[in-house]
Short mmCIF file of C-alpha atoms in Angstrom, two decimals:
data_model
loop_
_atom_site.label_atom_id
_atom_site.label_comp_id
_atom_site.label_asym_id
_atom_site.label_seq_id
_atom_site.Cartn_x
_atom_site.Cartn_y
_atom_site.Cartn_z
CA UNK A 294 18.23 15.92 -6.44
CA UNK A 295 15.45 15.69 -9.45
CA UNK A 296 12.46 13.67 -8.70
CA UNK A 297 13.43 11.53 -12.48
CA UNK A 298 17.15 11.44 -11.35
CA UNK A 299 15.90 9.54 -8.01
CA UNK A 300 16.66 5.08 -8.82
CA UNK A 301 13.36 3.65 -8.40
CA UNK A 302 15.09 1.31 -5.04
CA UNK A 303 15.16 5.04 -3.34
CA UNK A 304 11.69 6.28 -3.57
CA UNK A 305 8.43 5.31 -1.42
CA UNK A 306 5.46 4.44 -3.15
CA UNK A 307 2.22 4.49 -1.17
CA UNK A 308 -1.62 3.96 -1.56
CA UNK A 309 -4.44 5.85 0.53
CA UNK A 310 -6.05 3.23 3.34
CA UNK A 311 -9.62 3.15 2.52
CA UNK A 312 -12.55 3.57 5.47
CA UNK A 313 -10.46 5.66 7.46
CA UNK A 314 -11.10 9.53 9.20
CA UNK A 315 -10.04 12.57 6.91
CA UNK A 316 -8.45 13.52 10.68
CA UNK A 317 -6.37 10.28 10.18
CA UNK A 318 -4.81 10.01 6.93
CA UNK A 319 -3.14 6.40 6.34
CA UNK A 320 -0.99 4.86 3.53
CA UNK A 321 0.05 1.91 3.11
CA UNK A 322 3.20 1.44 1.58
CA UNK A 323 4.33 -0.63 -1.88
CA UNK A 324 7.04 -2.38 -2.96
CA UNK A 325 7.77 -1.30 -6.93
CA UNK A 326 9.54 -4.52 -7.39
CA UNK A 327 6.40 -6.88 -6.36
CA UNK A 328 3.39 -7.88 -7.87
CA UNK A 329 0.45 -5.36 -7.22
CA UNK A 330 -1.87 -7.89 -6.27
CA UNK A 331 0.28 -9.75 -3.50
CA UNK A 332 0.10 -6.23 -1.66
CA UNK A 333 -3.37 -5.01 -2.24
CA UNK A 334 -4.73 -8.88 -1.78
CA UNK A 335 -6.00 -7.77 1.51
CA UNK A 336 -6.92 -4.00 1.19
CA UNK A 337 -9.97 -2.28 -0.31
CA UNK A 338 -9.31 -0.80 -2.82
CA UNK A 339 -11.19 1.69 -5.19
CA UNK A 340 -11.56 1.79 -8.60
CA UNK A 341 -9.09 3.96 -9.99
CA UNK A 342 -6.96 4.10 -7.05
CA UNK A 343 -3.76 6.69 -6.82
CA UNK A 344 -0.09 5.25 -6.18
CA UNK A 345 1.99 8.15 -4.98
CA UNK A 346 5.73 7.81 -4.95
CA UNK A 347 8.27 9.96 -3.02
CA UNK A 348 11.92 10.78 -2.59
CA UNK A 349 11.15 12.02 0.57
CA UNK A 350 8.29 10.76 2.53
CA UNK A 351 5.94 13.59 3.97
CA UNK A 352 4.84 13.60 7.49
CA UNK A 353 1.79 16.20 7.01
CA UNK A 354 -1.22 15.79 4.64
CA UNK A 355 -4.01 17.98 4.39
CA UNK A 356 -2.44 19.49 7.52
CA UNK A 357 -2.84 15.85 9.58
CA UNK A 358 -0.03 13.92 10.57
CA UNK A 359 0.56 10.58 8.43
CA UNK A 360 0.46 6.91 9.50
CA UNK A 361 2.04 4.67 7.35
CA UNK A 362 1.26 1.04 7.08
CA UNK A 363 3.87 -1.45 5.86
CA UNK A 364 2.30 -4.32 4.14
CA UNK A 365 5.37 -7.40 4.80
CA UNK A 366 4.55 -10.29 2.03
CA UNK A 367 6.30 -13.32 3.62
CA UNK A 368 7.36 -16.24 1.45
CA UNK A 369 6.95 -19.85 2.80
CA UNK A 370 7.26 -23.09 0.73
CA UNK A 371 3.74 -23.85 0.92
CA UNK A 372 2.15 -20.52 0.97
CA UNK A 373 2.89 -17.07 0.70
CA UNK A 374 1.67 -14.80 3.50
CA UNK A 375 0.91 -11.06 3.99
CA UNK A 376 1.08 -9.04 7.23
CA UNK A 377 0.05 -5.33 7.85
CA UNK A 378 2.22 -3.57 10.00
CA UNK A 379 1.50 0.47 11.16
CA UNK A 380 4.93 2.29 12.11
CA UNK A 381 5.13 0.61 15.39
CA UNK A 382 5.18 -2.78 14.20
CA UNK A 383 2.32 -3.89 15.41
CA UNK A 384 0.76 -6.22 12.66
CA UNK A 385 -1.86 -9.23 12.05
CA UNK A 386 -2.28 -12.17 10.46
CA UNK A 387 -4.79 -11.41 7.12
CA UNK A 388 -5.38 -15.19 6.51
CA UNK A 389 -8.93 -14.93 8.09
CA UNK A 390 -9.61 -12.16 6.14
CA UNK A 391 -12.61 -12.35 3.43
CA UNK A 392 -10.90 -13.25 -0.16
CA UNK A 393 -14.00 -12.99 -2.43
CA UNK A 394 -12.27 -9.97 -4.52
CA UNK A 395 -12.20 -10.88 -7.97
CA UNK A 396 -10.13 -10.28 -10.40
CA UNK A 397 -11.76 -8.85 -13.88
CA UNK A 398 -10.13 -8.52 -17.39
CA UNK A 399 -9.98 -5.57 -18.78
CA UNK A 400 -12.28 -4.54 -21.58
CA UNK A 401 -12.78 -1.70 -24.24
CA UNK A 402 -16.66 -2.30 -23.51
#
């Protein structure tokens, strides 16, 4: 099947984990159909920062095996929560975590 044929519910999109050994590639995966910044609210992120979306997940890059991270946003009615997860579903709490980020317009400047 054509990568343009593909509905968007069927591919994977993922993001490179920052700070991490070129021995140990990680991605973290994204949900097309939420906001960006509910899933990257917690991860570093660099300034022009590649999405890469796949039919078919790979298992090998740059001859290393893959670990994929699956970011879980969790809705409450007073909050709204966000939990990393690797592939065996371990996961934390990123409440704690620094939120000094800010978010910039964009300018022709």
């Amino acid at each position: 099947q054509r990568f343009g044929d593909v509905p968007i519910t069927q591919t994977t999109w993922l993001i490179r984990v920052q700070d991490m050994p070129a021995n140990k590639p990680t991605f973290s995966v994204l949900d097309p159909q939420q906001a960006l910044y509910t899933q990257l609210r917690y991860q570093t992120v660099i300034e022009f920062p590649t999405i890469y979306v796949f039919n078919k997940v790979p298992t090998i890059w740059d001859g290393y095996e893959i670990t994929i991270q699956k970011n879980v946003v969790e809705n409450s009615s007073t909050d709204q929560k966000t939990r990393s997860h690797d592939e065996h579903g371990n996961g934390v709490d990123n409440d704690d975590i620094a939120t000094d980020a800010k978010i910039l317009p964009l300018t022709d400047e």
